[in-house]
XYZ file of C-alpha atoms in Angstrom:
786
model
C -12.687 -23.821 41.243
C -14.919 -21.082 41.600
C -12.687 -17.241 41.417
C -12.734 -13.715 40.310
C -9.883 -13.252 38.148
C -9.492 -10.184 40.558
C -9.006 -12.828 44.128
C -6.482 -14.627 40.814
C -4.230 -11.674 40.984
C -4.169 -11.079 44.332
C -3.600 -14.894 45.190
C -1.145 -15.072 42.570
C 0.957 -11.638 43.310
C 0.236 -10.334 40.134
C -1.365 -8.114 37.904
C -5.433 -8.097 37.354
C -6.529 -5.584 33.911
C -9.704 -5.580 32.259
C -13.192 -6.845 32.978
C -13.150 -9.004 36.249
C -15.033 -12.229 34.499
C -15.278 -15.051 36.742
C -13.791 -18.402 36.275
C -14.521 -21.494 36.977
C -12.058 -23.763 34.886
C -8.716 -23.426 33.764
C -7.080 -24.736 30.144
C -3.646 -24.880 28.750
C -3.752 -26.822 26.641
C -5.787 -24.795 23.093
C -6.737 -27.884 21.582
C -8.782 -29.564 25.054
C -10.681 -26.448 25.475
C -14.372 -27.671 23.917
C -16.303 -24.458 25.759
C -16.024 -20.729 26.836
C -18.023 -20.902 29.595
C -16.311 -19.954 32.608
C -12.304 -21.095 31.312
C -9.479 -18.720 32.506
C -6.769 -19.713 29.158
C -2.902 -20.024 31.531
C -0.307 -18.884 28.505
C 3.212 -20.829 29.290
C 5.609 -19.815 27.977
C 7.333 -23.142 27.139
C 10.372 -24.399 25.970
C 9.049 -26.090 23.164
C 5.409 -24.456 22.989
C 4.323 -20.467 23.339
C 0.409 -20.415 24.165
C 1.132 -16.730 23.854
C 0.630 -17.959 20.174
C -2.395 -19.354 20.761
C -4.375 -16.342 22.420
C -6.314 -15.669 19.015
C -7.263 -18.770 18.610
C -8.425 -19.001 22.245
C -10.750 -15.136 21.480
C -11.949 -16.841 18.101
C -13.417 -19.697 20.525
C -15.002 -17.266 23.397
C -12.536 -17.440 25.415
C -12.302 -14.231 27.382
C -9.865 -14.821 31.071
C -6.238 -15.511 30.379
C -2.978 -15.503 32.131
C -0.516 -14.147 31.237
C 2.922 -13.010 31.283
C 3.566 -10.370 29.198
C 1.020 -7.313 27.277
C -1.074 -8.864 24.786
C -4.028 -7.122 22.986
C -7.657 -8.389 23.718
C -11.345 -7.131 22.713
C -13.450 -5.590 24.810
C -14.861 -7.684 27.578
C -11.756 -9.791 28.310
C -9.736 -9.528 31.266
C -5.291 -10.796 31.879
C -3.999 -11.651 34.920
C -0.246 -10.805 33.661
C 2.451 -12.765 35.972
C 6.159 -13.159 36.148
C 5.011 -17.316 35.657
C 1.989 -18.818 34.449
C 3.070 -22.176 35.909
C 4.385 -20.824 39.079
C 1.561 -18.587 38.968
C -1.189 -22.031 38.525
C 0.876 -23.869 41.742
C 0.305 -20.386 43.589
C -3.453 -20.635 42.738
C -4.241 -24.710 43.366
C -1.646 -24.364 46.735
C -4.570 -21.250 47.871
C -7.350 -23.822 46.750
C -5.557 -26.906 48.325
C -5.659 -24.695 51.588
C -9.458 -24.137 51.709
C -10.535 -28.293 51.117
C -11.623 -29.611 54.335
C -10.803 -33.462 53.166
C -8.352 -36.357 53.060
C -5.696 -35.631 50.635
C -3.488 -38.269 49.919
C -0.044 -38.239 47.545
C 1.235 -40.701 45.601
C 5.217 -41.143 44.493
C 7.118 -43.361 43.595
C 9.175 -44.707 40.638
C 6.192 -46.955 39.738
C 2.880 -47.782 40.318
C 1.879 -44.332 40.752
C -1.144 -44.827 38.694
C -2.045 -47.945 39.175
C -2.448 -47.627 43.079
C -4.189 -44.043 42.191
C -6.745 -46.294 40.108
C -7.381 -48.988 42.321
C -7.571 -46.891 45.524
C -10.574 -44.586 43.003
C -12.139 -47.377 42.507
C -12.109 -49.233 45.984
C -13.619 -46.668 47.473
C -17.949 -47.036 49.005
C -19.982 -45.613 46.270
C -21.231 -43.338 49.037
C -17.823 -40.998 49.383
C -17.610 -38.466 47.837
C -13.853 -38.372 46.164
C -11.603 -37.327 43.823
C -8.758 -38.982 42.093
C -6.138 -36.204 39.533
C -7.182 -37.511 36.251
C -5.144 -39.297 33.847
C -1.037 -39.297 34.777
C -1.596 -35.546 35.740
C 1.309 -35.817 38.493
C 3.876 -33.087 37.069
C 4.720 -29.424 38.210
C 1.816 -28.540 35.881
C -0.382 -31.465 35.754
C -0.737 -31.796 39.533
C -1.311 -28.142 39.520
C -4.065 -28.714 37.399
C -5.810 -31.474 39.274
C -5.964 -29.628 42.916
C -7.688 -27.006 41.015
C -10.184 -29.308 40.535
C -11.087 -30.012 44.095
C -14.898 -28.597 44.713
C -14.186 -28.427 48.533
C -17.210 -30.530 48.815
C -15.073 -34.043 48.493
C -14.056 -36.054 51.240
C -11.105 -37.995 49.849
C -8.700 -36.825 47.367
C -6.088 -39.338 45.407
C -3.658 -37.288 44.292
C -0.521 -38.868 42.400
C 3.325 -36.550 42.669
C 5.879 -37.520 39.761
C 9.416 -35.753 39.667
C 12.010 -36.779 37.261
C 14.945 -33.825 38.963
C 15.896 -32.273 42.554
C 13.995 -29.462 43.596
C 10.582 -30.880 42.395
C 9.208 -32.623 44.660
C 9.593 -29.116 46.776
C 7.363 -27.751 44.899
C 4.717 -30.360 44.726
C 4.978 -30.793 48.823
C 3.628 -26.806 48.851
C 0.860 -27.370 46.712
C -0.622 -30.546 48.005
C 0.224 -30.467 51.881
C -1.237 -34.037 51.767
C -2.851 -35.054 55.500
C -1.671 -38.970 54.130
C 1.974 -40.696 51.813
C 1.594 -43.913 50.221
C 4.906 -43.776 49.158
C 4.739 -47.567 45.857
C 7.869 -48.432 44.790
C 11.883 -46.851 44.510
C 13.559 -47.840 40.828
C 15.642 -47.135 38.343
C 12.579 -45.050 36.096
C 14.387 -41.282 36.170
C 16.961 -41.692 37.857
C 19.312 -39.885 35.150
C 19.135 -36.548 37.362
C 20.379 -38.061 40.159
C 23.613 -38.417 41.536
C 22.693 -41.800 43.607
C 19.505 -44.352 44.485
C 19.788 -41.703 47.860
C 19.129 -38.485 46.759
C 16.644 -39.711 45.251
C 15.613 -41.429 47.593
C 15.781 -38.482 49.485
C 14.060 -36.523 47.343
C 11.171 -37.986 47.239
C 10.423 -38.419 50.697
C 9.999 -34.276 50.775
C 6.693 -35.146 50.150
C 5.640 -36.659 53.391
C 7.991 -34.031 54.954
C 4.277 -32.734 56.840
C 2.342 -35.743 56.682
C 0.866 -38.238 60.013
C 0.602 -41.050 57.947
C 2.919 -42.846 55.593
C 2.377 -45.818 53.602
C 5.585 -47.837 52.332
C 6.870 -51.556 51.798
C 9.685 -52.897 53.378
C 9.973 -54.733 50.318
C 11.898 -51.733 49.097
C 14.697 -52.246 52.098
C 16.928 -48.724 51.465
C 13.199 -46.889 51.247
C 11.773 -48.883 53.958
C 14.847 -47.851 55.738
C 15.468 -43.773 55.552
C 11.491 -44.141 55.704
C 12.668 -45.073 59.522
C 15.600 -42.538 59.669
C 13.678 -39.387 58.929
C 9.968 -39.791 59.965
C 9.720 -42.450 63.256
C 7.590 -40.180 65.104
C 4.832 -40.350 62.350
C 2.376 -43.333 61.639
C 4.569 -44.838 59.331
C 2.413 -48.438 58.071
C 4.217 -51.224 55.556
C 1.898 -52.475 53.477
C 4.011 -56.121 53.433
C 1.533 -56.991 55.714
C -0.928 -56.655 54.499
C -2.566 -59.884 52.544
C -4.139 -60.010 49.222
C -5.835 -62.995 47.850
C -3.656 -65.883 46.457
C -6.178 -66.490 43.844
C -5.841 -62.607 42.545
C -2.621 -64.136 40.470
C -0.843 -61.101 40.624
C 2.685 -60.538 39.612
C 4.861 -58.754 42.377
C 4.670 -55.746 41.349
C 0.603 -55.782 41.246
C 0.808 -57.791 44.341
C 3.101 -54.490 46.411
C 0.378 -52.832 44.659
C -2.718 -54.235 45.918
C -1.307 -54.640 49.203
C -0.371 -50.192 48.941
C -4.112 -49.809 48.521
C -5.194 -52.668 50.625
C -3.052 -50.863 53.492
C -4.525 -47.591 52.409
C -8.032 -48.240 52.398
C -8.021 -49.750 55.833
C -6.461 -46.473 56.903
C -8.982 -44.606 55.616
C -11.527 -46.862 57.295
C -12.857 -48.127 54.268
C -12.597 -51.619 52.701
C -10.995 -53.170 50.543
C -12.488 -54.522 47.167
C -10.199 -57.315 46.138
C -12.357 -57.324 42.931
C -10.417 -54.382 41.608
C -6.986 -55.938 41.849
C -7.037 -57.225 37.970
C -4.093 -57.243 36.337
C -5.605 -57.307 33.075
C -7.589 -53.685 32.914
C -5.841 -50.952 31.687
C -5.514 -48.366 33.679
C -5.445 -45.111 31.154
C -6.863 -44.598 28.382
C -6.585 -45.873 24.856
C -7.326 -45.228 20.908
C -7.873 -48.153 18.479
C -8.976 -48.393 15.249
C -13.003 -48.744 14.590
C -14.820 -50.217 12.470
C -16.463 -47.743 9.421
C -14.222 -45.484 9.036
C -14.050 -44.193 12.961
C -12.104 -44.680 15.629
C -12.246 -45.841 19.483
C -11.062 -43.820 22.986
C -11.288 -46.433 25.376
C -11.953 -45.067 28.869
C -13.238 -48.395 30.653
C -11.280 -49.030 34.039
C -12.508 -46.230 36.056
C -16.136 -44.156 36.433
C -16.230 -41.171 38.639
C -17.135 -37.230 37.382
C -13.680 -35.799 36.958
C -12.014 -38.686 34.470
C -15.955 -38.264 32.578
C -14.907 -34.912 31.744
C -11.245 -35.737 30.925
C -12.352 -38.284 29.254
C -15.228 -35.553 27.183
C -11.713 -33.506 26.499
C -10.016 -36.128 24.725
C -12.845 -36.831 22.683
C -12.947 -33.526 21.748
C -9.404 -33.440 21.088
C -9.552 -36.012 19.020
C -12.479 -35.439 17.065
C -9.998 -32.861 14.461
C -13.753 -31.989 12.923
C -14.948 -35.163 12.783
C -18.754 -36.788 14.211
C -18.087 -36.951 18.068
C -19.760 -39.705 19.854
C -20.185 -40.368 23.371
C -20.879 -43.885 24.952
C -21.348 -43.169 28.803
C -22.451 -45.483 31.521
C -23.613 -44.865 34.446
C -21.309 -43.808 37.147
C -20.492 -45.508 40.480
C -17.975 -43.334 42.985
C -19.231 -39.620 43.068
C -20.966 -39.772 46.458
C -23.102 -36.662 45.073
C -27.238 -36.979 44.792
C -28.115 -38.511 41.447
C -29.799 -35.503 39.868
C -26.260 -33.438 40.610
C -24.669 -35.424 39.101
C -26.335 -36.492 35.952
C -26.821 -32.893 35.322
C -23.149 -32.078 35.393
C -22.621 -35.039 33.059
C -24.874 -33.493 30.996
C -24.039 -29.776 30.439
C -20.030 -31.871 30.086
C -21.400 -33.305 27.430
C -23.351 -30.724 25.949
C -19.390 -28.046 26.541
C -18.280 -31.002 24.835
C -20.098 -30.521 21.084
C -20.567 -34.354 21.213
C -22.728 -35.034 18.160
C -24.525 -37.889 20.053
C -25.082 -39.481 23.006
C -25.867 -43.020 24.049
C -26.100 -43.039 27.678
C -26.006 -46.883 29.591
C -27.595 -47.491 32.702
C -30.954 -47.264 34.956
C -29.366 -44.385 36.543
C -28.396 -41.884 33.709
C -31.387 -43.082 31.743
C -33.758 -41.897 34.820
C -32.229 -38.513 34.332
C -32.074 -38.321 30.957
C -34.278 -35.684 30.043
C -31.600 -33.644 31.616
C -29.049 -34.075 28.291
C -30.033 -32.154 24.892
C -27.553 -33.430 22.662
C -29.169 -35.737 20.155
C -29.291 -39.145 22.631
C -29.955 -42.434 23.380
C -30.630 -44.749 26.454
C -30.245 -48.338 27.392
C -30.934 -50.066 30.280
C -28.426 -52.105 30.195
C -25.605 -53.297 27.885
C -26.931 -56.495 26.341
C -29.880 -53.682 26.160
C -27.336 -51.891 23.557
C -25.947 -55.332 21.931
C -28.903 -55.967 20.624
C -29.460 -52.489 18.484
C -26.571 -52.407 17.967
C -26.816 -52.306 14.085
C -29.200 -49.525 15.059
C -26.641 -47.058 15.836
C -25.207 -45.117 13.408
C -21.046 -45.503 14.772
C -19.829 -44.534 11.095
C -16.756 -41.641 10.549
C -17.043 -40.669 14.035
C -14.897 -40.668 16.756
C -16.082 -42.726 19.809
C -15.711 -42.714 22.645
C -16.881 -45.371 25.213
C -16.708 -44.568 29.429
C -17.735 -46.772 31.326
C -17.468 -47.876 35.251
C -15.845 -51.157 35.502
C -19.534 -53.334 36.011
C -20.804 -51.779 32.603
C -18.565 -54.169 31.052
C -17.758 -51.719 27.945
C -15.833 -53.768 26.735
C -17.238 -56.139 24.897
C -18.957 -52.616 22.738
C -15.253 -52.418 22.514
C -15.009 -55.296 20.259
C -18.008 -54.774 18.309
C -16.310 -51.475 17.163
C -13.407 -52.329 16.430
C -11.568 -53.101 13.414
C -8.908 -55.634 13.495
C -9.581 -58.077 16.564
C -6.018 -60.071 16.657
C -5.451 -61.408 20.396
C -2.020 -60.203 19.165
C -1.295 -56.249 20.059
C 1.067 -53.601 19.645
C 0.645 -51.190 21.723
C 2.328 -47.948 21.408
C 2.430 -45.395 24.385
C 2.377 -42.172 23.533
C 3.598 -41.057 26.209
C 7.107 -42.434 26.486
C 7.615 -41.065 22.422
C 7.117 -37.214 23.742
C 9.112 -37.135 26.777
C 12.022 -39.177 23.785
C 11.710 -36.449 22.082
C 11.113 -33.738 24.586
C 14.933 -35.426 25.615
C 16.416 -35.194 22.337
C 15.334 -31.229 22.445
C 17.086 -31.259 26.041
C 19.979 -31.110 23.352
C 18.867 -28.635 20.917
C 18.180 -24.350 21.713
C 14.857 -23.322 22.784
C 12.160 -23.929 19.631
C 14.555 -25.218 17.833
C 12.797 -27.222 14.519
C 12.781 -31.008 14.442
C 11.393 -33.527 11.261
C 9.399 -36.287 12.598
C 10.200 -39.724 10.311
C 7.096 -41.416 10.607
C 8.179 -43.050 7.197
C 6.965 -46.679 6.708
C 4.277 -46.410 9.511
C 6.030 -44.754 11.313
C 8.848 -47.252 11.806
C 5.393 -49.583 12.257
C 3.768 -48.162 15.390
C 1.028 -46.714 13.118
C 0.276 -43.536 11.249
C -2.689 -41.329 12.176
C -2.279 -41.378 15.817
C 1.637 -40.812 16.477
C 1.352 -38.055 13.276
C -1.499 -36.559 15.485
C 1.183 -36.060 18.944
C 3.668 -34.965 16.709
C 1.367 -31.696 15.424
C 0.728 -31.098 18.394
C 3.556 -31.152 20.407
C 5.144 -28.600 17.485
C 7.208 -30.051 15.333
C 7.716 -28.867 12.609
C 7.996 -30.848 9.948
C 6.723 -34.328 9.222
C 8.522 -36.622 6.675
C 7.229 -39.959 4.681
C 9.013 -42.274 2.683
C 5.651 -42.897 -0.855
C 3.703 -39.608 -1.217
C 0.569 -42.172 -0.254
C 1.988 -42.682 2.949
C 1.074 -38.627 3.126
C -1.814 -38.872 0.850
C -3.098 -41.117 4.441
C -1.684 -38.139 7.192
C -3.530 -35.391 4.992
C -7.005 -38.197 4.390
C -7.106 -38.427 8.164
C -6.289 -34.763 8.996
C -3.150 -33.715 9.517
C -2.768 -30.648 8.030
C 0.963 -29.828 9.273
C 3.670 -29.540 6.076
C 4.879 -33.365 5.401
C 7.744 -34.169 3.427
C 8.104 -37.207 0.188
C 11.490 -37.912 0.989
C 11.121 -40.661 -1.882
C 9.286 -38.804 -4.461
C 9.160 -39.791 -7.590
C 8.037 -38.557 -10.807
C 4.829 -40.829 -11.492
C 3.184 -39.445 -7.765
C 4.413 -35.919 -8.204
C 0.752 -34.775 -9.992
C -0.951 -36.417 -6.525
C 1.640 -33.999 -4.185
C 0.654 -31.274 -5.506
C -2.319 -32.168 -5.355
C -2.535 -33.285 -1.410
C 0.118 -30.236 -0.574
C 3.279 -32.645 -0.098
C 6.405 -31.584 -0.622
C 9.099 -33.541 -2.400
C 12.736 -33.841 -1.501
C 14.231 -33.042 -4.839
C 17.656 -34.891 -5.566
C 18.417 -35.439 -8.931
C 17.612 -32.454 -12.036
C 15.759 -35.224 -13.330
C 13.789 -34.812 -10.717
C 14.139 -31.131 -10.408
C 12.613 -30.599 -14.345
C 9.492 -33.142 -13.981
C 8.258 -31.828 -10.799
C 8.810 -28.376 -12.537
C 6.712 -29.552 -14.717
C 3.840 -30.961 -11.866
C 4.407 -27.355 -10.351
C 3.574 -25.637 -13.301
C 0.165 -28.216 -14.870
C -1.255 -27.336 -11.483
C 0.063 -23.526 -11.556
C 0.716 -23.178 -8.437
C 3.820 -20.479 -7.428
C 6.257 -21.164 -4.807
C 6.273 -24.710 -4.140
C 8.577 -25.986 -1.254
C 10.986 -28.452 -2.133
C 13.284 -29.882 -0.392
C 16.960 -30.357 -1.884
C 18.849 -33.669 -1.018
C 22.670 -33.357 -0.990
C 25.739 -36.303 -0.629
C 28.127 -35.743 1.273
C 29.451 -39.649 1.312
C 26.594 -41.958 1.808
C 25.556 -42.157 -1.809
C 22.543 -43.198 -1.699
C 20.621 -40.328 -3.279
C 21.276 -36.404 -3.718
C 23.324 -33.378 -5.537
C 26.952 -34.475 -6.278
C 29.442 -31.386 -5.051
C 30.319 -30.539 -9.091
C 26.539 -30.332 -9.369
C 25.884 -27.590 -7.308
C 26.606 -24.432 -9.119
C 24.771 -25.816 -12.161
C 21.732 -26.787 -9.583
C 21.660 -23.294 -7.753
C 21.555 -21.575 -11.581
C 18.630 -23.723 -12.619
C 17.226 -22.328 -9.319
C 18.266 -18.943 -9.063
C 15.009 -16.667 -9.824
C 12.509 -19.449 -10.412
C 8.705 -17.979 -8.608
C 7.305 -21.809 -9.098
C 9.267 -23.187 -6.723
C 10.434 -22.171 -2.937
C 13.342 -23.871 -1.230
C 12.202 -25.095 1.803
C 15.036 -26.361 3.596
C 18.705 -28.167 2.203
C 19.232 -31.087 3.445
C 21.939 -34.392 3.697
C 22.498 -37.916 5.713
C 24.728 -39.096 7.916
C 25.413 -42.709 7.876
C 27.139 -43.224 11.026
C 26.993 -40.663 13.687
C 26.172 -43.826 16.230
C 29.628 -45.095 15.594
C 32.413 -43.891 17.479
C 35.127 -45.076 15.071
C 33.442 -43.390 12.147
C 33.464 -40.303 14.015
C 36.272 -38.040 11.534
C 34.154 -39.712 8.476
C 31.184 -37.790 10.626
C 33.348 -34.559 10.936
C 33.388 -34.971 7.160
C 30.718 -34.609 6.261
C 29.820 -32.051 8.604
C 32.258 -29.860 6.691
C 31.157 -31.074 3.519
C 27.631 -29.952 4.072
C 28.187 -27.152 5.427
C 30.687 -25.453 2.551
C 28.235 -27.723 -0.219
C 24.936 -26.518 1.619
C 26.408 -22.902 2.063
C 27.632 -22.701 -1.252
C 23.677 -23.126 -3.123
C 22.545 -20.817 -0.486
C 24.755 -17.940 -2.691
C 22.338 -18.724 -5.548
C 19.071 -18.327 -3.899
C 17.494 -14.625 -2.294
C 16.494 -16.470 0.403
C 17.859 -18.518 3.139
C 16.086 -22.202 3.564
C 16.421 -23.479 6.869
C 19.068 -26.148 6.383
C 19.597 -29.178 8.656
C 21.455 -32.952 8.902
C 21.316 -34.333 11.993
C 20.483 -37.263 12.978
C 18.721 -38.614 16.229
C 22.943 -39.532 17.038
C 23.505 -36.526 15.889
C 21.117 -34.384 17.765
C 23.066 -35.874 20.757
C 26.506 -36.362 19.584
C 27.600 -33.801 17.221
C 26.805 -30.491 18.528
C 27.943 -29.099 15.035
C 25.504 -30.652 13.094
C 22.371 -28.920 13.997
C 22.566 -25.755 12.160
C 18.810 -24.766 11.740
C 16.943 -28.089 11.899
C 17.142 -31.686 13.041
C 15.555 -34.419 12.121
C 14.474 -37.324 14.405
C 14.757 -41.121 13.517
C 13.901 -43.847 15.595
C 15.047 -42.408 18.487
C 11.779 -40.800 18.780
C 10.531 -44.825 19.327
C 13.495 -45.360 22.227
C 15.969 -47.174 20.080
C 18.889 -47.402 17.742
C 21.674 -45.809 18.975
C 24.634 -45.589 21.824
C 23.328 -43.105 23.691
C 19.877 -44.387 24.532
C 19.956 -45.707 28.084
C 17.603 -41.874 29.348
C 14.862 -42.617 26.837
C 12.364 -44.983 26.797
C 10.646 -47.655 24.171
C 7.599 -47.043 22.795
C 5.991 -50.285 21.838
C 5.134 -53.618 23.569
C 4.196 -56.082 21.176
C 1.684 -58.859 23.008
C -0.579 -61.202 22.260
C -2.385 -63.963 24.694
C -2.570 -68.342 25.523
C -5.107 -70.246 23.450
C -4.728 -73.792 24.025
C -2.609 -75.869 26.795
C -1.354 -78.757 26.245
C 0.650 -81.450 28.491
C 3.139 -83.200 26.455
C 4.912 -86.540 27.296
C 8.436 -86.894 27.474
C 9.820 -87.551 23.769
C 6.700 -86.418 21.658
C 7.737 -84.009 19.520
C 5.912 -80.355 18.602
C 5.657 -78.158 15.590
C 6.581 -78.694 11.942
C 9.215 -80.942 10.858
C 9.275 -82.217 14.664
C 12.337 -79.523 15.162
C 10.613 -79.285 18.742
C 11.498 -83.189 20.203
C 10.624 -82.544 24.300
C 13.092 -83.936 26.246
C 11.228 -83.615 29.867
C 7.661 -84.112 29.869
C 6.249 -79.867 29.029
C 3.648 -78.386 29.338
C 3.248 -76.026 26.188
C 0.907 -73.260 25.572
C -0.112 -71.969 22.032
C 0.097 -68.626 20.981
C -1.839 -66.526 18.637
C 1.285 -64.729 16.499
C 3.426 -66.044 13.868
C 5.137 -64.606 11.163
C 3.411 -63.102 9.105
C 2.713 -61.055 12.612
C 6.249 -60.270 12.302
C 7.833 -62.780 14.260
C 11.049 -64.213 13.184
C 10.958 -67.647 12.302
C 14.382 -67.667 13.322
C 13.213 -67.046 16.791
C 12.032 -70.457 17.591
C 13.725 -73.861 18.677
C 15.111 -71.471 22.486
C 16.525 -68.691 20.266
C 13.951 -66.561 21.758
C 12.065 -66.318 25.080
C 8.697 -64.752 25.646
C 7.461 -63.508 28.912
C 4.174 -65.285 30.886
C 3.330 -63.994 34.803
C 6.925 -61.935 34.347
C 8.873 -64.975 33.539
C 11.180 -66.157 30.763
C 9.283 -69.134 28.524
C 11.164 -70.220 25.409
C 9.356 -70.667 22.095
C 9.591 -74.681 21.348
C 10.159 -75.391 17.943
C 9.450 -73.352 14.785
C 7.244 -71.077 14.585
C 4.385 -71.080 12.568
C 2.982 -68.238 9.878
C 0.326 -67.502 12.125
C 0.986 -69.582 15.658
C 3.951 -69.954 17.786
C 4.015 -72.333 20.680
C 5.707 -71.677 24.526
C 7.513 -74.139 27.281
C 5.262 -72.718 30.571
C 6.709 -75.860 32.139
C 8.309 -74.336 35.251
C 5.559 -71.228 35.962
C 2.956 -71.805 37.936
C -1.119 -71.504 37.830
C -0.731 -70.146 33.577
C -4.410 -70.318 32.323
C -5.813 -69.659 28.797
C -6.376 -65.900 28.325
C -3.300 -65.329 30.000
C -0.924 -61.880 28.558
C 2.245 -63.028 27.131
C 4.265 -60.378 26.153
C 6.676 -60.737 23.073
C 9.377 -58.418 23.345
C 8.601 -55.049 25.719
C 10.966 -52.001 27.704
C 12.112 -55.120 29.934
C 15.317 -56.281 30.245
C 16.387 -59.047 28.341
C 13.065 -58.824 26.371
C 14.153 -55.441 24.427
C 13.963 -54.833 20.832
C 16.878 -54.264 21.064
C 17.605 -57.552 22.951
C 15.976 -59.708 19.786
C 17.771 -57.374 17.115
C 21.395 -59.091 18.387
C 19.767 -62.947 18.381
C 18.089 -62.162 14.875
C 21.440 -60.594 13.935
C 20.220 -58.291 12.687
C 18.621 -54.174 13.791
C 15.652 -52.468 15.506
C 14.275 -51.065 12.665
C 13.603 -54.026 10.535
C 11.762 -55.696 13.493
C 9.580 -52.785 14.070
C 8.336 -52.912 9.812
C 8.111 -55.726 9.914
C 5.095 -56.385 12.395
C 2.485 -56.548 10.056
C -0.500 -54.632 9.630
C -3.182 -56.793 11.285
C -1.912 -56.794 14.801
C -3.406 -54.409 16.497
C -2.268 -51.383 17.287
C -3.446 -49.596 20.865
C -1.886 -46.133 21.395
C -2.452 -45.407 24.902
C -1.244 -42.059 27.122
C -0.191 -43.396 30.767
């Protein structure tokens, strides 16, 4: 894009004030702004964030152009466009910018498979075709608008992903995208909660095609196909199920449909199909991994075009949080622009992102090495880089690994990863955000939340989850022990952290690291007061725990007056919050007890506040109570296992964030009568093909899941565990699954029905908490934002 602020004001029916600045990019996330050069910051006043609060920060970074919803004080030389709604203004700007675009616009929607179809199609484009694909999963009301304004106008094809979660949204997306071709990938259960029926959801999605010339769909979804043929019989309808995808690609059913969509789209556009891109083993999202020597890796090697490079560099800037930034970038294959222009733009993006050190890999980027002004080194091949691996400086850095498919950067990623265990726990941070927003939807706007990240965020990992929560505007993090809080501080987490199991031996450490204790007894109060005096602190925040019926920790009712006297007039401590714990908010049969707890907490906390000269925040509601007991919301709420997509009956609208998987390391053909594993517990009653997987009870695969009590998933089919689970491995029966090979992915649990963490908990007669927190630290955590 390339507009003056006065032009934007005219387009969006806004009011221009101040300097008439030229802008070429829009930013809505204050974290992602790494350069002030021709960027307009759009301040969005949403339910959970108010972008106007970040305008002073943007001014300090040199931003001078703003789109706002209310009057703000700006320095000389700044310009603003004032509008009624920032999001609506961005959508109007996006629609205008799209109308100026002369290339072919393809919109991709559906319940599942949108991102993978978009990325496979992007990677299938011939090298000479100038193409744009919306970054990551930019498919929302805001994401689509931001994607469209990225169009430069010279692209031949634009691939735009479009997602909805409620009626009314697709009409707004269609007005912006105005696609010539629409691909409808699937229809399913995803995001169904706001629709009365599958028919209503289909009709809403098909609004995207109301002015399109061509619609690509699959008769594998009969209800969807029938409705398309009813509504749009006068259009060019392409049933992708007629496309043939090579059986040798060994894709599961869903991926085969996705590949057929891509094949139909490429043929429709007049291009060939590179079936090598249809790999089920290639990640379709950016991954965050723990690296060697206190580094972090941003692994983004699934595609390589100029826009994805810019977005990846923004992610590097966001994740660095003051640490050294290293970018490893390969040749870019899918740009369609002259090489000098292409690498000039890459060099400019690298500089704007504040990269401290660049490593370029490939003949083309090396040829244009003179365009890069940051400290750098260049290698003609990935092999050459790996030969010089020890020469490069990796420690204490955040490292972006950004390469095209043929760069084979996965070899570099493996060398950089701290943990190389084949078994991984994949944590979907985007799903975690959706879960957070689900609970927020049950609360008043901007209602404070305490997010529980104790026990290594219920086994999902600490700092990456904490960074996301810090950005999402959570008010407090809560850990169990001081050590957990110290770790978060050491990794750059600056937000308030409450230590729930605070003991006097750790009080000095807590004060040194600005950690706030739960105070649950007079002894803990006295000991912490001494620690605060030793440090010479005043008004140090503490959190008072009341016992309202769970009888674990906390002051009881008879102690409230004594506690109030102890706190009254003491300037060393300040009560930040008063809270208690509901013991059975998720059990309807105990609702009378829960209501009694709520009433008791209200009375006890009110009595304590009468002794204070100020009013602390009160919080009682946990995940279940946020949904089930509005009277428990008070001033703040605590979000625990529900954040991770588990934990109580009303969880149909939540998405489990964790997937535990591994890969097959050996396959054996065994005869009937032979046995498998310790104590010959796995006695074979037929000729059997077994596979060994490198996960055992030391990794968190409970021994009681052996001998057929649990089945893993291989190529979409269940495979029971044979015999006993070993410490570091287990054996599974793959006899009835065709085409299984060494290296194939094996899913232990995921969000799929019949293989969820809740299903496993039922088999083990336990709770999801226990399983999640039992997953060993040696299991590699990978964080994704789909």
